Short mmCIF file of C-alpha atoms and ligand atoms in Angstrom, two decimals:
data_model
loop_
_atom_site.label_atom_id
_atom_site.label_comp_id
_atom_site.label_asym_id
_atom_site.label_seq_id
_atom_site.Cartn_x
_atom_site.Cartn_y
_atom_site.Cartn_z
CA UNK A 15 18.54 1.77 0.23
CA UNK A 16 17.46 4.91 2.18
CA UNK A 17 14.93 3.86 4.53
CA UNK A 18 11.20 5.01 4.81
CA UNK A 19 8.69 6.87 7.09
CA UNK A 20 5.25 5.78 7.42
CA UNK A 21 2.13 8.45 8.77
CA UNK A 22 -0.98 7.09 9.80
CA UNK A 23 -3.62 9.87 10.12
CA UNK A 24 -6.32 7.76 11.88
CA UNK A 25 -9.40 9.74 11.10
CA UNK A 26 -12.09 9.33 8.25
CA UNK A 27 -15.65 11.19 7.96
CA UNK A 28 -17.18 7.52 8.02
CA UNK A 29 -16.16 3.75 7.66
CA UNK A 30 -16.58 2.49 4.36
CA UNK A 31 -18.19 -0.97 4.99
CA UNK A 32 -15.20 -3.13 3.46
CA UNK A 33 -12.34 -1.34 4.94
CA UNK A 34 -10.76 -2.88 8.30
CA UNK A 35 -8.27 0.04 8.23
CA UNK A 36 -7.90 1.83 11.64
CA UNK A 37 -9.29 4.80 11.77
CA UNK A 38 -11.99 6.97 14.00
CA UNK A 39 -15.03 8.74 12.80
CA UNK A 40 -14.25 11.44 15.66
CA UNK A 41 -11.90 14.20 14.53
CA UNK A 42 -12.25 16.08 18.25
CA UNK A 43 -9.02 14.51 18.79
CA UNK A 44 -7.02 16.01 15.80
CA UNK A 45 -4.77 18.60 17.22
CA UNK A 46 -3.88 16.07 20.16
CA UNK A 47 -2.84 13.62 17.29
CA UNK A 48 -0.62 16.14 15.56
CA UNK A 49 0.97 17.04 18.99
CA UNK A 50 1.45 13.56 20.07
CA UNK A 51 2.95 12.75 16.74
CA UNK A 52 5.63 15.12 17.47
CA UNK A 53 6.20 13.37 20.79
CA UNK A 54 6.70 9.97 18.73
CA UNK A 55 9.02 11.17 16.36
CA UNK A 56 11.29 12.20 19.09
CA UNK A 57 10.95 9.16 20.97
CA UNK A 58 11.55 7.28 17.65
CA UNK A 59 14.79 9.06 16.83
CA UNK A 60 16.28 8.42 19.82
CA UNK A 61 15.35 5.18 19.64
CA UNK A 62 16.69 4.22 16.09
CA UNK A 63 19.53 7.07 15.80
CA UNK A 64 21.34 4.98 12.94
CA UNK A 65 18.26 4.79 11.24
CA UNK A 66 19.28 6.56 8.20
CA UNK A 67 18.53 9.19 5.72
CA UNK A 68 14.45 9.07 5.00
CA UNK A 69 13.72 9.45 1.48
CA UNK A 70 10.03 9.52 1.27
CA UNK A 71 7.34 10.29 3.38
CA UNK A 72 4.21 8.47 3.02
CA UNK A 73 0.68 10.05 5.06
CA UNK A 74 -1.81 7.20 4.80
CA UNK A 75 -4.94 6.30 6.57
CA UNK A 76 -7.33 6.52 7.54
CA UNK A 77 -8.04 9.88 5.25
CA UNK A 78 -4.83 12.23 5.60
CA UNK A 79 -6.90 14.44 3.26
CA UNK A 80 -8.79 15.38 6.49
CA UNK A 81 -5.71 17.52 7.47
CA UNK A 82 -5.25 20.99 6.67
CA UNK A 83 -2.21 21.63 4.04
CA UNK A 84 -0.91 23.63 7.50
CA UNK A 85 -0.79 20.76 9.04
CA UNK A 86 0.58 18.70 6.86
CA UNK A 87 3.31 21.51 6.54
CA UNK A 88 3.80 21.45 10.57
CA UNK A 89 4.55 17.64 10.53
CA UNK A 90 6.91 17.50 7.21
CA UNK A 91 8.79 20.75 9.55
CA UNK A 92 9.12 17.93 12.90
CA UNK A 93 10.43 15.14 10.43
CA UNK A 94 13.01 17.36 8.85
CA UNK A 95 13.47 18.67 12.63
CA UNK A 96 13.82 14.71 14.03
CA UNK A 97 15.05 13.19 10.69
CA UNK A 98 17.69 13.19 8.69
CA UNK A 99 15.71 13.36 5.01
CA UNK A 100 17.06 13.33 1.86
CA UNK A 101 16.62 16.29 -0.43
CA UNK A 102 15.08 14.41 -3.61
CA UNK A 103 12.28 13.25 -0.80
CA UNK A 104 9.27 11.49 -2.29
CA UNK A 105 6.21 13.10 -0.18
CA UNK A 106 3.21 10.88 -0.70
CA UNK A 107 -0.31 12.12 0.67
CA UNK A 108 -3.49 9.90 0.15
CA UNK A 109 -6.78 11.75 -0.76
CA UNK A 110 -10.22 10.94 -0.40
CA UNK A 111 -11.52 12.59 -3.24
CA UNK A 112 -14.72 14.03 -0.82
CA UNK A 113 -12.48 15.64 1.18
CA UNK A 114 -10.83 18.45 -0.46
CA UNK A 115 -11.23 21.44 -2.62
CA UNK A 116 -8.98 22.57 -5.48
CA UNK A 117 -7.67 25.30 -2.78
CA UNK A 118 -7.05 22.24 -0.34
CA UNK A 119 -5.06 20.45 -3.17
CA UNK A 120 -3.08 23.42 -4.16
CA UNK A 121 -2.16 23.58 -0.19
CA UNK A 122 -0.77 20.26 0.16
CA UNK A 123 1.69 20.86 -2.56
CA UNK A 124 2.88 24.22 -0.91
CA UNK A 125 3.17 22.39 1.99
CA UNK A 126 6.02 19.74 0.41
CA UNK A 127 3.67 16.97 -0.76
CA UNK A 128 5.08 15.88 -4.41
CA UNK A 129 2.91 12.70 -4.99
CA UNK A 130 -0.89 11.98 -4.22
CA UNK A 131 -2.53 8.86 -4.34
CA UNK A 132 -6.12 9.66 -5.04
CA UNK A 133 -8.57 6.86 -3.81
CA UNK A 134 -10.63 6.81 -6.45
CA UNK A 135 -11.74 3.48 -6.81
CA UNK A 136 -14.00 4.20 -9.63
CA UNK A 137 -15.65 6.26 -11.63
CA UNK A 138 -18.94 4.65 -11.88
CA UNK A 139 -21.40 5.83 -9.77
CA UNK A 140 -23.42 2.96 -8.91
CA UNK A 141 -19.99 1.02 -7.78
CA UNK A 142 -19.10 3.98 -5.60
CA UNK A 143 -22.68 3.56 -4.04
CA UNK A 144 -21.60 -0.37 -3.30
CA UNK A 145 -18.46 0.72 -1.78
CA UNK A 146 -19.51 3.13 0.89
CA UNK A 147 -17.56 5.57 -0.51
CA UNK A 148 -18.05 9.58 0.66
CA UNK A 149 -17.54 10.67 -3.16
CA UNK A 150 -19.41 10.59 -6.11
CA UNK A 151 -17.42 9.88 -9.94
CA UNK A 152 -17.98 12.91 -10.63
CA UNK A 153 -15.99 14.98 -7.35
CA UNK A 154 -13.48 11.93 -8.55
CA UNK A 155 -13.07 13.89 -11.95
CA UNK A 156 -12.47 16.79 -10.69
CA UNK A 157 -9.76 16.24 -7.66
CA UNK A 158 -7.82 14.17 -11.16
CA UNK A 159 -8.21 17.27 -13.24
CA UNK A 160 -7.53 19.84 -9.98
CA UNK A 161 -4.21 17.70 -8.91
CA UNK A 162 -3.44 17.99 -12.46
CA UNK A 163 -4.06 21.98 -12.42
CA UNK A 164 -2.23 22.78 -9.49
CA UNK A 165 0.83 21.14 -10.82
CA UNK A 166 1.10 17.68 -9.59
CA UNK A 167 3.20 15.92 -11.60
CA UNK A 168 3.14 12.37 -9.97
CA UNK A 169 -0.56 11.14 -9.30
CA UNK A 170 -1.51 7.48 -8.31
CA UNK A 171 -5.25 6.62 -8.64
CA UNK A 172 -7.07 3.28 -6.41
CA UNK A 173 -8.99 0.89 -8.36
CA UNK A 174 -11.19 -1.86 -6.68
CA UNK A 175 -12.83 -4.46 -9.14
CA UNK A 176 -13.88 -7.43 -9.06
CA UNK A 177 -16.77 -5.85 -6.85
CA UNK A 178 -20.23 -7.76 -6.08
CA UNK A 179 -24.13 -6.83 -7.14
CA UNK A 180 -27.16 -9.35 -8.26
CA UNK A 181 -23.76 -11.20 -10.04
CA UNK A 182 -20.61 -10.44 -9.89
CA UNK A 183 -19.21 -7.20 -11.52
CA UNK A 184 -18.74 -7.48 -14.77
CA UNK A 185 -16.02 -7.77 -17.47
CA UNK A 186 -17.49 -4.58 -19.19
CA UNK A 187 -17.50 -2.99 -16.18
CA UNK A 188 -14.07 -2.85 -14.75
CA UNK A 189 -13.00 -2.10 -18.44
CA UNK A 190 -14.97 1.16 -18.53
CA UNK A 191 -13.62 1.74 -14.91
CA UNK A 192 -10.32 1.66 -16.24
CA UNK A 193 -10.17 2.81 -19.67
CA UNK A 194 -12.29 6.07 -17.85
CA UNK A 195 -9.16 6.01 -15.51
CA UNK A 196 -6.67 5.92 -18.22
CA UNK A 197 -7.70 9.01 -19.81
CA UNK A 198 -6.05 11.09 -17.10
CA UNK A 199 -2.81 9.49 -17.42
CA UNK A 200 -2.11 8.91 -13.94
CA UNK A 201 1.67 7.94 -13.86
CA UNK A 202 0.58 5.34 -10.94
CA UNK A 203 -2.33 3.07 -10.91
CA UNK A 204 -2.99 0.50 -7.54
CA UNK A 205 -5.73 -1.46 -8.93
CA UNK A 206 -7.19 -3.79 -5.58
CA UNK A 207 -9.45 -6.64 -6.47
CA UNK A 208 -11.94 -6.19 -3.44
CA UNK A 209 -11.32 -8.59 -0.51
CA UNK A 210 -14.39 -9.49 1.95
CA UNK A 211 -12.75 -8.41 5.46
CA UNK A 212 -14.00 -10.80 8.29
CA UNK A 213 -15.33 -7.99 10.46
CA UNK A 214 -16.44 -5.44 8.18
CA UNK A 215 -20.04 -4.56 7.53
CA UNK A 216 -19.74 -5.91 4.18
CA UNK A 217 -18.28 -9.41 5.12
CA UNK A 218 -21.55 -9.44 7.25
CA UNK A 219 -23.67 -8.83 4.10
CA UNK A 220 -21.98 -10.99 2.01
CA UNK A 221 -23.06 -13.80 4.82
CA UNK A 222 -26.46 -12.93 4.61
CA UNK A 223 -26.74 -13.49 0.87
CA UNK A 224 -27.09 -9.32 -0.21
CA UNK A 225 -25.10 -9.84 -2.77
CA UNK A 226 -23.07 -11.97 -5.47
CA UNK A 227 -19.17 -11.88 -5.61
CA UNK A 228 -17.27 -12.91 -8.74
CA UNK A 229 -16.31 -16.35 -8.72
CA UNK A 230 -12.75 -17.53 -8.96
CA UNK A 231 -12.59 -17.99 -12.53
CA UNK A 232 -14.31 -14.58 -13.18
CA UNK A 233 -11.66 -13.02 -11.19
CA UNK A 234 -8.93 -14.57 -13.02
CA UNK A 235 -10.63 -12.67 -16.11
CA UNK A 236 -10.96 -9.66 -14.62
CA UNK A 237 -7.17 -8.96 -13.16
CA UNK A 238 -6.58 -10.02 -17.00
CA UNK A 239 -8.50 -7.45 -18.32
CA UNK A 240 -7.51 -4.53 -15.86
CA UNK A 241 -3.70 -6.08 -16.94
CA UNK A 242 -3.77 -6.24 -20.19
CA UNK A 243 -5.72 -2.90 -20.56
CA UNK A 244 -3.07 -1.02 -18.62
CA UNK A 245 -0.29 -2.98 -20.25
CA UNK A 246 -1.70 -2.30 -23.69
CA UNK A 247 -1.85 1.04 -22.19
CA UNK A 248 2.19 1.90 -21.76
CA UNK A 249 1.45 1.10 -17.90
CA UNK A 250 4.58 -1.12 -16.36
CA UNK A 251 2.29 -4.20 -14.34
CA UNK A 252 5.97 -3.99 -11.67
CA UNK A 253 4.09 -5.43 -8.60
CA UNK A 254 0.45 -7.54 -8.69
CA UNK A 255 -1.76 -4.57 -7.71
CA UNK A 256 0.86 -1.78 -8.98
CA UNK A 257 1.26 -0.21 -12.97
CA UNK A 258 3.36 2.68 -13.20
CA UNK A 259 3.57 4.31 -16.41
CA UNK A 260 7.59 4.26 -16.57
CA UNK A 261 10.11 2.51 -13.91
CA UNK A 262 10.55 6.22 -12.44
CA UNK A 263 6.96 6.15 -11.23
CA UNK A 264 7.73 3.06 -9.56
CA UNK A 265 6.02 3.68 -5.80
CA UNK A 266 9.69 4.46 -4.19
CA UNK A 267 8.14 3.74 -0.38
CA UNK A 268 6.04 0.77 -1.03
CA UNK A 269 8.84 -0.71 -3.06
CA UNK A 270 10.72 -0.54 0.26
CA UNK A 271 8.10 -2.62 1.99
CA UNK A 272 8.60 -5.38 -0.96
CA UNK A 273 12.48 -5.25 -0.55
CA UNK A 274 12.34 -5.44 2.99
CA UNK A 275 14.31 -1.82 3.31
CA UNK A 276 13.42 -0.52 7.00
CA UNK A 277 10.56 1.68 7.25
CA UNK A 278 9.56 3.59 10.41
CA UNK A 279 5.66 4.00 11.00
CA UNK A 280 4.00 6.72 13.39
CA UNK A 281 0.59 7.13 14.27
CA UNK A 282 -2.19 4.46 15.74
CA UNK A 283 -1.89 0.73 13.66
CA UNK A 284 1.41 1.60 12.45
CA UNK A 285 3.65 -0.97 11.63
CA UNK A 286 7.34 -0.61 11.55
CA UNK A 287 10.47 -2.70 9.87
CA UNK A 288 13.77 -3.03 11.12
CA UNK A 289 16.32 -4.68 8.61
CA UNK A 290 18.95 -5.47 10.52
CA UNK A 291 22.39 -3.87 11.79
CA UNK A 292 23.30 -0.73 13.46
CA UNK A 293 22.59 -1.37 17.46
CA UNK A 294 19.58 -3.62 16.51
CA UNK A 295 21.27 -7.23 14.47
CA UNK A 296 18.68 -8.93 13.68
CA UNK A 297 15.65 -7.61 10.95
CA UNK A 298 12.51 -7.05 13.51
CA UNK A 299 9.09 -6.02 12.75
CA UNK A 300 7.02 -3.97 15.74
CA UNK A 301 3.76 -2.40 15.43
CA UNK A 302 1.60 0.51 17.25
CA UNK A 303 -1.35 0.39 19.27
CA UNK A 304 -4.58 0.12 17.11
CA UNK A 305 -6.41 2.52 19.07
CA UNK A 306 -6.28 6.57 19.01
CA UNK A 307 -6.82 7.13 22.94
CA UNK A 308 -4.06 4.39 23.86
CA UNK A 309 -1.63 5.72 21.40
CA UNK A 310 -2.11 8.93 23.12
CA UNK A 311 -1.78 8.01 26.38
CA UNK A 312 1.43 6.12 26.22
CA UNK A 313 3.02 9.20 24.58
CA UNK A 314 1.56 11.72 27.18
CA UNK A 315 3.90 9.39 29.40
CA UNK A 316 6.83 9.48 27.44
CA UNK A 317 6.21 6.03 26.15
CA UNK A 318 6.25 4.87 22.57
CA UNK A 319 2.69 3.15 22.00
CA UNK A 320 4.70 -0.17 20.47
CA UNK A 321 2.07 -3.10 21.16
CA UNK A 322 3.99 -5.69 19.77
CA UNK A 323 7.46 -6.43 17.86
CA UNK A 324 8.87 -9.47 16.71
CA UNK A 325 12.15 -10.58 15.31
CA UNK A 326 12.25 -12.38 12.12
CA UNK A 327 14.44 -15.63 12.07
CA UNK A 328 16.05 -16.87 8.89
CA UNK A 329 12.67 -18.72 7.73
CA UNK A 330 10.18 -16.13 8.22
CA UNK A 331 12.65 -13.75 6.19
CA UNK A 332 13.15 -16.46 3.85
CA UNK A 333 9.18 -17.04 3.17
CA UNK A 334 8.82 -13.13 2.78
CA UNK A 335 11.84 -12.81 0.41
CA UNK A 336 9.67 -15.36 -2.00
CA UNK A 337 6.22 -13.68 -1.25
CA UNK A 338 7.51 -10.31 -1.68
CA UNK A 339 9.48 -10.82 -4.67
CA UNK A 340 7.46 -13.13 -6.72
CA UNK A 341 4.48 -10.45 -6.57
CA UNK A 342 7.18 -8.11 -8.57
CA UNK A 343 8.42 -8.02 -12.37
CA UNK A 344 11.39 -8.68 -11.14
CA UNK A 345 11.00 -11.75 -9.28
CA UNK A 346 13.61 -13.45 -7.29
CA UNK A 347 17.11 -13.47 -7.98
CA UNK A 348 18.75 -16.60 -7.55
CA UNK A 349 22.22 -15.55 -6.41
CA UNK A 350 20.91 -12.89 -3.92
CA UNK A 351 18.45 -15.70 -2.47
CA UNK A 352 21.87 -17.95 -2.03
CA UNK A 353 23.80 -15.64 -0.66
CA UNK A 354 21.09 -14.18 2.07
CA UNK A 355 20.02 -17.70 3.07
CA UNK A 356 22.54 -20.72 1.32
CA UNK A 357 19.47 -22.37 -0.42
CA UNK A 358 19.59 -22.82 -3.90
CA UNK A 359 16.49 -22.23 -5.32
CA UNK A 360 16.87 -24.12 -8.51
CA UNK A 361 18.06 -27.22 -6.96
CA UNK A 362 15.10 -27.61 -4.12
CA UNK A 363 12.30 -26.36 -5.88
CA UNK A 364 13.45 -26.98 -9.67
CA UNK A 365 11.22 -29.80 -10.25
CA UNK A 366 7.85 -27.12 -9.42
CA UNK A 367 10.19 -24.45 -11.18
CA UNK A 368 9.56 -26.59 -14.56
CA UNK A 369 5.86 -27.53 -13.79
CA UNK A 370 5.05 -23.62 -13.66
CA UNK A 371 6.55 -22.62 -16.81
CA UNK A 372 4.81 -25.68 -18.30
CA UNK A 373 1.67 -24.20 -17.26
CA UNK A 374 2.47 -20.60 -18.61
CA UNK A 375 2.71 -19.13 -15.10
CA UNK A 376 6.52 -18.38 -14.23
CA UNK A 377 9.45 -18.08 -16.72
CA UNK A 378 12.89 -19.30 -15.25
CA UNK A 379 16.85 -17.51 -16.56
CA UNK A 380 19.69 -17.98 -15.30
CA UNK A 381 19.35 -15.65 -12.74
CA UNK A 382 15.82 -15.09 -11.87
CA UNK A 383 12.88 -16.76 -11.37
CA UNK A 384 9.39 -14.54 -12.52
CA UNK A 385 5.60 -15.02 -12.58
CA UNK A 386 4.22 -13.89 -16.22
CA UNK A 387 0.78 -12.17 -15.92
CA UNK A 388 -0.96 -14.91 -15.95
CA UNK A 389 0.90 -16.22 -12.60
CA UNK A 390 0.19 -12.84 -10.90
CA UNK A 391 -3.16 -13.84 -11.44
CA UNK A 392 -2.96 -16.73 -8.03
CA UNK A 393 0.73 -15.53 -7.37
CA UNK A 394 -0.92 -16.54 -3.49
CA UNK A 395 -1.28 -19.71 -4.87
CA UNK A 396 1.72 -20.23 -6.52
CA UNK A 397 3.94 -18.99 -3.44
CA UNK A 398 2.07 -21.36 -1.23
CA UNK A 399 3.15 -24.29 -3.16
CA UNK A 400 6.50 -23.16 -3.30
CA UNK A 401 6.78 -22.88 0.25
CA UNK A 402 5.42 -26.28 1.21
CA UNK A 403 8.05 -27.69 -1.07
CA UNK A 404 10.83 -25.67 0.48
S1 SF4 B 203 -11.71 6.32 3.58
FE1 SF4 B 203 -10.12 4.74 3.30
S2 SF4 B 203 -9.32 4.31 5.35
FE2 SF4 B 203 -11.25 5.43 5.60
S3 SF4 B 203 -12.78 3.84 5.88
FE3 SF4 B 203 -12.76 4.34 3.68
S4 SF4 B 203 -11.26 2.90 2.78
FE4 SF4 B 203 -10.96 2.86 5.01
#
């Protein structure tokens, strides 16, 4: 599989209180980020020449919506200058619906974006409020119907349930959330259930009583609801947080983080994958600097800003193989698991293989072992059980 490129643009307007994304509230530093990126993806080509042909592109944040569709056209023009890229590239660009204008929109696609992924995260007002968020539901309505209008033909929305208030959100709630949602026809859906972030102003509320979070067994009803609706829908549930409304609206570059296909990130926080050949044997994972200013220095020196890499032995790629693929539809095949590490699946684990279909959560074949929905639902669980068996 081709491999992937990963853009961080670390900038947003202001932190919304549950995200522990990096990003700065600062955008002074723009133009030097743009330049410096440049920098990186030379340094990065030269450092991974067998790298491969990149078939998607993926600007994520941070808001990458902050950038002009100019500059979003002057970086795609350094990776086809540094990269090779395949022609049928998938161009992803992630958009904070209160950043842009229909104009801005209609830019971006000029510029070679063929995919947004519009954080909505809902289109009730009051839940936007909760979330920090810069938008309103209503500017949400109208970047859906505007990415619609200027031709976009592959739009992913954000979804975050399972939010907190006086009680926890409720079932009625996330269904009008996504039943409003569903009525644009988005051919992607992400759909987040929201996690407390130690850290994030939120967290810090939680801890001080504010507010009420669902409870365990109200979440469990609530990924059912936002599963079954968007099943029920046409929607594909392929990954635990992922619905696409065939298989060729599958995400194509998050897909290659879940089959552990190398992906390159640039940009502050990046992370980047390595799996395994060319000059560099064994699969390796190495990430950026978390910090604008130090990312920026060590490329003013000629120096990619890596801050840390490790390579994965056989376990750790074992454990991810079995995290990654039992949060997909397709699960793990058996044979492929055998033949990457000589453990057969069936035989160790077969015993808690037979207690999980029992319970309705996995289904076994003769090739592949799945969750159903309902094991989605604690697939965390479930692959933590499986691994302190293995
Ligand atoms: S806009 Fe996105 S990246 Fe920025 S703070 Fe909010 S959630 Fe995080």
């Amino acid at each position: 599989m081709n491999p992937g490129l990963y853009i961080h643009v670390p900038f947003c307007l202001r932190k919304c209180p549950y995200c522990d994304f990096y990003s700065e509230a600062d955008l002074t530093l723009k133009s030097a980020f743009l330049e410096a990126l440049r920098c990186e993806m030379a340094l990065v080509a030269e450092a991974l020449p067998d790298a491969g042909g990149f078939d998607t592109v993926y600007f994520g944040g941070g808001t990458p919506s902050l950038l002009e569709p100019s500059e979003v056209a002057g970086v795609l023009d350094a990776v086809q200058r540094h990269f090779t890229v395949a022609d049928d590239v998938e161009v992803t660009l992630e958009v904070n619906p209160g950043t842009v204008t229909p104009e801005k929109l209609a830019g971006f696609r000029h510029a070679g974006v063929n995919r947004l992924s519009i954080g909505v995260q809902s289109l009730d007002d009051a839940t936007l409020r909760f979330l920090g968020r810069l938008h309103n539901a209503e500017q949400a309505r109208d970047v859906l119907d505007a990415a619609r209008a200027c031709g976009f033909a592959s739009l992913s929305a954000d979804l975050i349930y399972g939010v907190g208030g006086a009680t926890g959100q409720s079932v009625e709630a996330v269904l009008s959330d996504v039943t409003a949602l569903l009525s644009y026809a988005p051919e992607h859906l992400s759909c987040y259930m929201l996690t407390l972030e130690e850290g994030t102003p939120l967290h810090a509320r939680h801890s001080n009583n504010d507010f009420m979070m669902p409870d365990e067994t109200a979440q469990g009803t609530l990924f059912s609801t936002v599963s079954d609706t968007l099943t029920e829908g046409g929607y594909l549930h392929y990954e635990v947080s992922n619905f696409a409304r065939s298989p060729g609206f599958v995400s194509r570059h998050n897909t290659k983080y879940w089959e552990m296909v190398t992906t390159v990130g640039l940009g502050p926080s990046a992370h980047g994958f390595w799996c395994g050949g060319g000059g560099r044997q064994e699969p390796s994972r190495w990430w950026n600097v978390a910090n604008l200013r130090s990312w920026l220095a060590c490329l003013k020196e000629g120096r990619r800003p890596v801050q840390g890499e490790e390579t994965l032995d056989r376990e750790a790629l074992m454990t991810e193989a079995l995290y990654l693929g039992l949060r997909r539809m397709e699960g793990v095949a058996l044979k492929d698991f055998h033949r990457r590490f000589a453990v057969d699946l069936v035989s160790v684990l077969g015993g808690l293989f037979g207690e999980l279909e029992e319970q309705g959560l996995m289904v076994r074949s003769s090739d592949a072992i799945r969750l159903t929905r309902r094991g989605f639902a604690v697939a965390d669980g479930i692959v933590l059980r499986l691994l302190q068996a293995l």
